[in-house]
Coordinates of N, CA and C and ligand atoms in Angstrom, one line a residue:
M1 N -13.3 -29.2 89.9 CA -12.9 -27.9 90.5 C -11.4 -27.9 90.6
I2 N -10.9 -26.8 90.2 CA -9.4 -26.6 90.2 C -9.0 -26.2 91.6
H3 N -7.7 -26.5 91.9 CA -7.1 -26.1 93.2 C -7.3 -24.6 93.4
P4 N -7.6 -24.2 94.7 CA -7.8 -22.7 94.9 C -6.6 -21.9 94.8
H5 N -5.4 -22.5 94.9 CA -4.2 -21.7 94.8 C -3.7 -21.6 93.4
T6 N -4.6 -21.3 92.5 CA -4.2 -21.2 91.0 C -5.0 -20.0 90.5
R7 N -4.5 -19.5 89.3 CA -5.2 -18.5 88.6 C -5.0 -18.5 87.1
L8 N -5.9 -18.0 86.4 CA -5.8 -17.9 84.9 C -4.9 -16.8 84.5
V9 N -3.9 -17.0 83.6 CA -3.1 -15.9 83.1 C -2.9 -16.1 81.6
A10 N -2.5 -15.0 81.0 CA -2.2 -15.0 79.6 C -0.7 -15.5 79.5
I11 N -0.5 -16.6 78.6 CA 0.8 -17.2 78.5 C 1.5 -16.5 77.3
D12 N 1.0 -16.7 76.1 CA 1.6 -16.0 75.0 C 0.5 -16.1 73.8
S13 N 0.9 -15.5 72.7 CA -0.1 -15.4 71.6 C -0.3 -16.8 70.9
V14 N 0.6 -17.7 71.1 CA 0.4 -19.0 70.5 C -0.4 -19.9 71.5
V15 N 0.0 -20.0 72.7 CA -0.7 -20.9 73.7 C -2.0 -20.3 74.2
G16 N -2.1 -19.0 74.3 CA -3.3 -18.3 74.8 C -3.1 -18.3 76.3
N17 N -4.2 -18.7 77.0 CA -4.2 -18.6 78.5 C -3.7 -19.9 79.1
G18 N -3.4 -19.9 80.3 CA -3.0 -21.1 81.1 C -3.3 -20.9 82.6
V19 N -3.2 -21.9 83.3 CA -3.4 -21.9 84.7 C -2.1 -22.0 85.5
V20 N -1.8 -21.0 86.4 CA -0.5 -21.1 87.1 C -0.8 -21.2 88.6
A21 N 0.1 -21.7 89.3 CA 0.0 -21.8 90.8 C 0.3 -20.4 91.4
T22 N -0.5 -20.0 92.4 CA -0.3 -18.8 93.1 C 0.5 -19.0 94.4
R23 N 0.6 -20.2 94.8 CA 1.4 -20.6 95.9 C 2.1 -22.0 95.6
R24 N 3.0 -22.4 96.3 CA 3.7 -23.7 96.1 C 2.6 -24.8 96.3
I25 N 2.5 -25.7 95.3 CA 1.6 -26.8 95.5 C 2.4 -28.1 95.5
P26 N 2.5 -28.7 96.7 CA 3.5 -29.9 96.8 C 3.0 -31.1 96.0
R27 N 3.9 -31.9 95.7 CA 3.6 -33.2 95.1 C 2.6 -34.0 95.9
G28 N 1.6 -34.6 95.3 CA 0.6 -35.3 96.0 C -0.6 -34.5 96.3
T29 N -0.6 -33.2 96.0 CA -1.8 -32.4 96.2 C -2.8 -32.7 95.1
I30 N -4.0 -32.8 95.5 CA -5.1 -32.9 94.5 C -5.3 -31.6 93.8
T31 N -5.0 -31.5 92.5 CA -5.0 -30.2 91.8 C -6.4 -30.0 91.1
W32 N -7.1 -31.1 90.9 CA -8.4 -30.9 90.2 C -9.3 -32.1 90.6
V33 N -10.6 -31.9 90.8 CA -11.5 -33.0 91.0 C -12.8 -32.7 90.1
L34 N -13.3 -33.7 89.5 CA -14.6 -33.5 88.8 C -15.6 -33.2 89.8
D35 N -16.4 -32.1 89.5 CA -17.4 -31.7 90.5 C -18.8 -31.7 89.9
E36 N -19.8 -31.3 90.7 CA -21.2 -31.4 90.2 C -21.5 -30.4 89.1
L37 N -20.7 -29.4 88.9 CA -21.0 -28.4 87.9 C -20.3 -28.7 86.6
D38 N -19.3 -29.6 86.6 CA -18.7 -30.0 85.3 C -19.7 -30.7 84.5
R39 N -19.6 -30.6 83.2 CA -20.6 -31.1 82.3 C -20.1 -32.2 81.4
P40 N -20.5 -33.4 81.7 CA -20.1 -34.5 80.7 C -21.1 -34.5 79.6
L41 N -20.5 -34.7 78.4 CA -21.3 -34.8 77.1 C -21.2 -36.1 76.5
T42 N -22.3 -36.9 76.4 CA -22.2 -38.2 75.8 C -22.1 -38.0 74.3
G43 N -21.8 -39.1 73.6 CA -21.7 -39.1 72.1 C -23.1 -38.8 71.5
T44 N -24.1 -39.3 72.1 CA -25.5 -39.0 71.6 C -25.8 -37.6 71.8
E45 N -25.5 -37.0 72.9 CA -25.7 -35.6 73.1 C -25.0 -34.7 72.1
M46 N -23.7 -35.1 71.8 CA -22.9 -34.3 70.9 C -23.4 -34.4 69.5
N47 N -23.8 -35.6 69.1 CA -24.3 -35.8 67.8 C -25.6 -35.0 67.5
A48 N -26.3 -34.8 68.6 CA -27.6 -34.0 68.4 C -27.3 -32.5 68.4
M49 N -26.1 -32.1 68.6 CA -25.8 -30.7 68.7 C -25.4 -30.1 67.3
P50 N -25.8 -28.9 67.0 CA -25.4 -28.3 65.8 C -23.9 -28.3 65.6
S51 N -23.4 -28.3 64.3 CA -22.0 -28.4 64.1 C -21.2 -27.2 64.6
C52 N -21.9 -26.1 64.9 CA -21.1 -24.9 65.4 C -20.5 -25.2 66.8
Y53 N -20.9 -26.3 67.4 CA -20.4 -26.7 68.7 C -19.1 -27.5 68.6
D54 N -18.8 -28.0 67.4 CA -17.7 -29.0 67.2 C -16.4 -28.4 67.7
K55 N -16.0 -27.2 67.2 CA -14.7 -26.6 67.5 C -14.7 -26.3 69.0
L56 N -15.8 -25.8 69.5 CA -15.8 -25.5 70.9 C -15.6 -26.7 71.8
I57 N -16.2 -27.8 71.4 CA -16.0 -29.1 72.1 C -14.6 -29.5 72.1
D58 N -14.0 -29.4 70.8 CA -12.6 -29.8 70.7 C -11.7 -29.0 71.5
L59 N -12.0 -27.7 71.6 CA -11.1 -26.7 72.3 C -11.2 -26.8 73.8
W60 N -12.4 -27.0 74.3 CA -12.7 -26.7 75.7 C -13.0 -27.9 76.6
T61 N -13.1 -29.1 76.0 CA -13.4 -30.3 76.8 C -12.3 -31.3 76.7
F62 N -12.3 -32.2 77.7 CA -11.4 -33.4 77.6 C -12.2 -34.6 77.5
R63 N -11.5 -35.7 77.0 CA -12.2 -37.0 76.9 C -12.0 -37.8 78.1
D64 N -13.0 -38.4 78.6 CA -12.8 -39.3 79.8 C -12.8 -40.7 79.3
G65 N -12.6 -41.6 80.3 CA -12.5 -43.0 80.0 C -13.7 -43.7 79.4
R66 N -14.9 -43.0 79.5 CA -16.1 -43.5 78.9 C -16.3 -43.1 77.4
G67 N -15.4 -42.2 77.0 CA -15.5 -41.6 75.7 C -16.3 -40.3 75.7
H68 N -16.8 -39.9 76.8 CA -17.6 -38.7 76.9 C -16.6 -37.5 76.9
R69 N -17.1 -36.3 76.5 CA -16.3 -35.1 76.6 C -16.8 -34.3 77.8
V70 N -15.9 -33.8 78.6 CA -16.2 -33.2 79.8 C -15.8 -31.7 79.7
L71 N -16.8 -30.8 79.9 CA -16.6 -29.4 79.9 C -16.5 -28.9 81.4
C72 N -15.3 -28.5 81.8 CA -15.1 -28.0 83.2 C -15.6 -26.6 83.2
W73 N -16.4 -26.3 84.2 CA -17.0 -25.0 84.3 C -16.0 -23.9 84.8
D74 N -14.9 -24.3 85.4 CA -14.0 -23.3 85.9 C -12.7 -23.4 85.1
T75 N -11.6 -22.8 85.6 CA -10.3 -22.8 84.8 C -9.7 -24.1 84.7
G76 N -10.3 -25.2 85.2 CA -9.8 -26.5 84.9 C -9.8 -26.8 83.4
R77 N -10.6 -26.1 82.7 CA -10.6 -26.3 81.2 C -9.5 -25.6 80.5
N78 N -8.7 -24.8 81.2 CA -7.6 -24.1 80.6 C -6.2 -24.7 80.8
L79 N -6.2 -25.9 81.4 CA -4.9 -26.5 81.5 C -4.3 -26.8 80.2
N80 N -3.0 -26.4 80.0 CA -2.3 -26.7 78.7 C -1.6 -28.0 78.7
H81 N -1.2 -28.4 77.5 CA -0.4 -29.7 77.4 C 1.1 -29.4 77.7
S82 N 1.7 -30.4 78.3 CA 3.2 -30.4 78.3 C 3.6 -31.8 78.2
C83 N 4.8 -32.0 77.5 CA 5.4 -33.3 77.4 C 6.0 -33.7 78.7
E84 N 6.1 -32.8 79.6 CA 6.7 -33.0 80.9 C 5.7 -32.5 82.0
P85 N 4.5 -33.1 82.0 CA 3.4 -32.5 82.8 C 3.6 -32.6 84.3
N86 N 3.0 -31.7 85.0 CA 3.1 -31.7 86.5 C 1.8 -32.2 87.2
C87 N 0.8 -32.5 86.4 CA -0.5 -33.0 86.9 C -0.9 -34.2 86.1
G88 N -1.5 -35.1 86.8 CA -2.0 -36.3 86.1 C -2.9 -37.1 86.9
G89 N -3.6 -38.1 86.3 CA -4.5 -39.0 87.0 C -6.0 -38.8 86.7
S90 N -6.3 -38.1 85.6 CA -7.7 -37.8 85.4 C -8.6 -39.0 85.2
E91 N -7.9 -40.2 85.0 CA -8.7 -41.4 84.9 C -9.4 -41.8 86.2
F92 N -8.9 -41.2 87.3 CA -9.5 -41.4 88.6 C -10.6 -40.3 88.9
W93 N -10.9 -39.4 88.0 CA -11.8 -38.3 88.2 C -11.2 -37.2 89.1
F94 N -9.9 -37.4 89.4 CA -9.2 -36.3 90.1 C -7.8 -36.3 89.6
E95 N -7.1 -35.2 89.8 CA -5.7 -35.2 89.4 C -4.8 -34.8 90.6
V96 N -3.6 -35.2 90.5 CA -2.7 -34.8 91.6 C -1.4 -34.2 91.0
A97 N -0.7 -33.4 91.8 CA 0.5 -32.8 91.4 C 1.6 -34.0 91.4
L98 N 2.2 -34.1 90.2 CA 3.2 -35.2 90.0 C 4.5 -34.8 90.6
R99 N 4.7 -33.6 90.8 CA 5.9 -33.1 91.4 C 5.5 -31.7 92.1
D100 N 6.4 -31.1 92.9 CA 6.2 -29.8 93.4 C 5.9 -28.8 92.3
I101 N 4.9 -28.0 92.5 CA 4.6 -27.0 91.5 C 4.9 -25.6 92.2
E102 N 5.8 -24.8 91.6 CA 6.2 -23.6 92.2 C 5.3 -22.4 91.8
P103 N 5.2 -21.4 92.7 CA 4.4 -20.2 92.3 C 4.8 -19.7 90.9
G104 N 3.7 -19.4 90.1 CA 4.0 -18.9 88.8 C 4.1 -20.0 87.7
E105 N 4.3 -21.2 88.2 CA 4.5 -22.3 87.2 C 3.1 -22.7 86.7
Q106 N 3.0 -23.0 85.4 CA 1.8 -23.6 84.9 C 1.5 -25.0 85.4
L107 N 0.2 -25.2 85.6 CA -0.3 -26.6 85.8 C -0.5 -27.2 84.4
T108 N 0.0 -28.4 84.2 CA -0.1 -28.9 82.8 C -0.5 -30.4 82.9
N109 N -1.1 -30.8 81.8 CA -1.4 -32.3 81.5 C -0.6 -32.7 80.3
D110 N -0.4 -34.0 80.2 CA 0.1 -34.5 78.9 C -1.2 -35.0 78.2
Y111 N -1.6 -34.3 77.1 CA -2.9 -34.6 76.5 C -2.9 -36.1 75.9
A112 N -1.7 -36.6 75.7 CA -1.7 -38.0 75.2 C -2.3 -39.0 76.3
T113 N -2.4 -38.5 77.5 CA -3.0 -39.4 78.6 C -4.5 -39.3 78.6
L114 N -5.0 -38.4 77.8 CA -6.5 -38.1 77.8 C -7.2 -38.8 76.7
Y115 N -6.9 -40.1 76.5 CA -7.6 -40.9 75.6 C -7.6 -40.3 74.2
M116 N -6.4 -39.9 73.8 CA -6.2 -39.2 72.5 C -6.5 -40.1 71.3
R117 N -7.1 -39.5 70.3 CA -7.4 -40.3 69.1 C -6.6 -39.8 67.9
P118 N -6.4 -40.6 66.8 CA -5.5 -40.2 65.7 C -5.8 -38.8 65.1
S119 N -7.1 -38.4 65.1 CA -7.4 -37.1 64.5 C -7.0 -36.0 65.4
E120 N -6.5 -36.3 66.6 CA -6.2 -35.2 67.5 C -4.7 -35.0 67.7
D121 N -3.8 -35.7 66.9 CA -2.4 -35.5 67.0 C -2.1 -34.0 66.7
F122 N -1.1 -33.5 67.4 CA -0.7 -32.1 67.1 C 0.8 -31.9 67.4
A123 N 1.4 -30.9 66.6 CA 2.8 -30.6 66.9 C 2.9 -29.9 68.2
C124 N 4.0 -30.1 68.9 CA 4.2 -29.5 70.2 C 5.5 -28.7 70.3
R125 N 5.3 -27.6 70.9 CA 6.5 -26.7 71.2 C 6.3 -26.3 72.7
C126 N 6.2 -27.3 73.6 CA 5.9 -26.9 75.0 C 7.1 -26.4 75.7
G127 N 8.3 -26.5 75.1 CA 9.4 -25.9 75.7 C 10.2 -26.8 76.7
S128 N 9.6 -27.9 77.0 CA 10.3 -28.9 77.9 C 11.5 -29.5 77.3
P129 N 12.6 -29.7 78.0 CA 13.7 -30.5 77.4 C 13.3 -31.9 77.0
L130 N 12.2 -32.3 77.5 CA 11.7 -33.7 77.1 C 10.6 -33.6 76.1
C131 N 10.4 -32.4 75.4 CA 9.4 -32.3 74.4 C 9.6 -33.3 73.3
R132 N 8.5 -34.0 73.0 CA 8.5 -35.0 71.9 C 8.3 -34.4 70.5
G133 N 8.1 -33.1 70.5 CA 7.9 -32.5 69.2 C 6.5 -32.6 68.6
A134 N 5.8 -33.6 69.2 CA 4.4 -33.8 68.8 C 3.7 -34.6 69.9
A135 N 2.4 -34.4 70.0 CA 1.6 -35.3 70.9 C 0.8 -36.2 70.0
S136 N 1.0 -37.4 70.1 CA 0.4 -38.4 69.1 C -0.3 -39.5 69.9
H137 N -1.4 -40.0 69.3 CA -2.1 -41.2 69.8 C -1.2 -42.4 69.9
E138 N -0.1 -42.4 69.0 CA 0.8 -43.6 69.0 C 1.7 -43.6 70.3
Q139 N 1.8 -42.4 70.9 CA 2.6 -42.3 72.1 C 1.9 -42.7 73.4
V140 N 0.6 -42.9 73.3 CA -0.2 -43.1 74.5 C 0.3 -44.2 75.4
P141 N 0.6 -45.4 74.9 CA 1.0 -46.5 75.9 C 2.3 -46.1 76.6
I142 N 3.2 -45.5 75.9 CA 4.5 -45.1 76.6 C 4.3 -44.0 77.6
V143 N 3.5 -43.0 77.1 CA 3.3 -41.8 78.0 C 2.5 -42.3 79.3
V144 N 1.5 -43.1 79.1 CA 0.6 -43.5 80.2 C 1.5 -44.3 81.2
A145 N 2.3 -45.2 80.7 CA 3.2 -46.0 81.6 C 4.1 -45.1 82.4
A146 N 4.7 -44.1 81.7 CA 5.6 -43.2 82.4 C 4.9 -42.3 83.5
I147 N 3.7 -41.9 83.1 CA 2.9 -41.1 84.1 C 2.5 -42.0 85.3
Q148 N 2.2 -43.2 85.0 CA 1.7 -44.1 86.1 C 2.8 -44.2 87.2
K149 N 4.1 -44.2 86.8 CA 5.1 -44.3 87.8 C 5.2 -43.1 88.7
Q150 N 5.0 -41.9 88.0 CA 5.0 -40.7 88.8 C 3.8 -40.6 89.6
L151 N 2.7 -41.1 89.1 CA 1.4 -41.1 89.8 C 1.5 -41.9 91.1
Q152 N 2.1 -43.1 91.0 CA 2.3 -43.9 92.2 C 2.9 -43.1 93.3
L153 N 4.0 -42.4 93.0 CA 4.7 -41.7 94.0 C 3.9 -40.6 94.5
A154 N 3.2 -39.8 93.6 CA 2.4 -38.7 94.1 C 1.2 -39.2 95.0
L155 N 0.6 -40.3 94.6 CA -0.5 -40.8 95.4 C -0.1 -41.3 96.8
S156 N 1.2 -41.8 96.9 CA 1.7 -42.2 98.1 C 1.8 -41.1 99.1
E157 N 1.8 -39.8 98.6 CA 1.9 -38.6 99.5 C 0.6 -37.9 99.7
L158 N -0.5 -38.5 99.3 CA -1.8 -37.8 99.4 C -2.0 -37.3 100.8
T159 N -1.7 -38.1 101.8 CA -2.0 -37.7 103.2 C -0.9 -36.8 103.8
L160 N 0.1 -36.5 103.1 CA 1.2 -35.8 103.7 C 1.1 -34.3 103.4
V161 N 0.2 -33.9 102.6 CA 0.1 -32.5 102.1 C -1.3 -32.0 102.3
P162 N -1.5 -30.7 102.5 CA -2.9 -30.1 102.6 C -3.7 -30.4 101.3
Q163 N -5.0 -30.8 101.6 CA -5.9 -31.2 100.4 C -7.2 -30.4 100.5
P164 N -7.1 -29.1 100.0 CA -8.4 -28.3 100.0 C -9.5 -28.9 99.2
L165 N -9.2 -29.8 98.3 CA -10.3 -30.4 97.5 C -10.8 -31.7 98.0
S166 N -10.3 -32.2 99.1 CA -10.6 -33.6 99.5 C -12.1 -33.8 99.8
G167 N -12.9 -32.7 100.1 CA -14.3 -32.8 100.4 C -15.1 -33.2 99.1
L168 N -14.5 -33.1 98.0 CA -15.2 -33.4 96.7 C -14.9 -34.8 96.2
L169 N -14.0 -35.5 96.9 CA -13.6 -36.8 96.4 C -14.7 -37.8 96.7
R170 N -14.9 -38.8 95.9 CA -15.8 -39.9 96.1 C -15.0 -41.2 96.4
A171 N -15.5 -42.0 97.3 CA -14.7 -43.1 97.7 C -14.5 -44.1 96.6
D172 N -15.4 -44.2 95.6 CA -15.3 -45.1 94.5 C -14.2 -44.7 93.6
W173 N -13.9 -43.4 93.5 CA -12.8 -42.9 92.6 C -11.5 -43.3 93.3
L174 N -11.4 -43.1 94.6 CA -10.2 -43.5 95.2 C -10.0 -45.0 95.2
E175 N -11.1 -45.8 95.2 CA -11.0 -47.2 95.1 C -10.4 -47.6 93.8
R176 N -10.9 -46.9 92.7 CA -10.4 -47.2 91.4 C -8.9 -46.8 91.3
A177 N -8.5 -45.8 91.9 CA -7.1 -45.4 91.9 C -6.3 -46.5 92.6
R178 N -6.8 -47.0 93.7 CA -6.1 -48.1 94.4 C -6.0 -49.3 93.5
E179 N -7.0 -49.6 92.7 CA -7.0 -50.8 91.9 C -5.9 -50.6 90.8
L180 N -5.9 -49.4 90.2 CA -5.0 -49.2 89.1 C -3.5 -49.0 89.5
V181 N -3.3 -48.6 90.7 CA -2.0 -48.4 91.2 C -1.6 -49.6 92.1
A182 N -0.9 -50.5 91.5 CA -0.6 -51.8 92.2 C 0.5 -51.6 93.2
S183 N 0.1 -51.1 94.4 CA 1.1 -50.9 95.4 C 0.5 -50.9 96.8
N184 N 0.9 -51.7 97.7 CA 0.4 -51.7 99.0 C 0.5 -50.4 99.7
L185 N 1.7 -49.7 99.5 CA 1.9 -48.4 100.1 C 0.9 -47.4 99.7
V186 N 0.6 -47.4 98.3 CA -0.3 -46.4 97.8 C -1.7 -46.7 98.3
A187 N -2.1 -48.0 98.3 CA -3.4 -48.4 98.7 C -3.7 -48.0 100.2
A188 N -2.7 -48.1 101.0 CA -2.9 -47.7 102.4 C -3.1 -46.2 102.5
S189 N -2.4 -45.4 101.7 CA -2.5 -44.0 101.7 C -3.9 -43.6 101.2
V190 N -4.4 -44.2 100.1 CA -5.7 -43.9 99.6 C -6.8 -44.2 100.6
D191 N -6.7 -45.3 101.4 CA -7.6 -45.5 102.5 C -7.7 -44.4 103.4
A192 N -6.6 -43.8 103.8 CA -6.5 -42.7 104.7 C -7.2 -41.5 104.2
V193 N -7.1 -41.2 102.9 CA -7.8 -40.1 102.3 C -9.3 -40.3 102.3
V194 N -9.7 -41.5 102.0 CA -11.1 -41.8 102.1 C -11.7 -41.4 103.4
A195 N -11.0 -41.8 104.5 CA -11.4 -41.5 105.8 C -11.5 -40.0 106.1
V196 N -10.5 -39.3 105.5 CA -10.5 -37.8 105.7 C -11.7 -37.2 105.0
G197 N -12.0 -37.7 103.8 CA -13.1 -37.2 103.0 C -14.5 -37.5 103.5
E198 N -14.7 -38.5 104.3 CA -16.0 -38.9 104.8 C -16.5 -38.0 105.9
Ligands
ZN1 ZN1 6.1 -30.9 74.0

């Protein structure tokens, strides 16, 4: 489920639609959580589907850490790529704002952090001064490492900002976040969010 202070807008003829903030979303805010209506598709399920689904799956789903493709039922499926993303952390089944997101600003992911495969490389013109010119599976280790540093900082602020989506969090997801983010400060903060969500 996408953060309630967002909406779908038309970006341009190349990008299509995107999701923008309708109010300021501070760093550390949970911007998306996997919810009960989101639809994970296993490899077996996709193999059994007619080929007419292939492009739809490529376009509208993201790959999770199990190799499944997840179709978000809401505008969470419309987040665009940026080489300078302001959201990250999908490996935890939720994402946080990596920096303050201003009203009208697009919420973005770096697709290279979404378990990208060689066949999924694409040229990028995201407009960021940090644009790599392409999103490539070869960039994954570097991009993931860079995002992890931002993620640490954002996770350390989870309890400092309003969290309209906290009721959807699962304790085991936060536990995994704590394991992946090797910081006592962050672990303490994650504990506090678990308590809020219970
Ligand atoms: Zn770019």
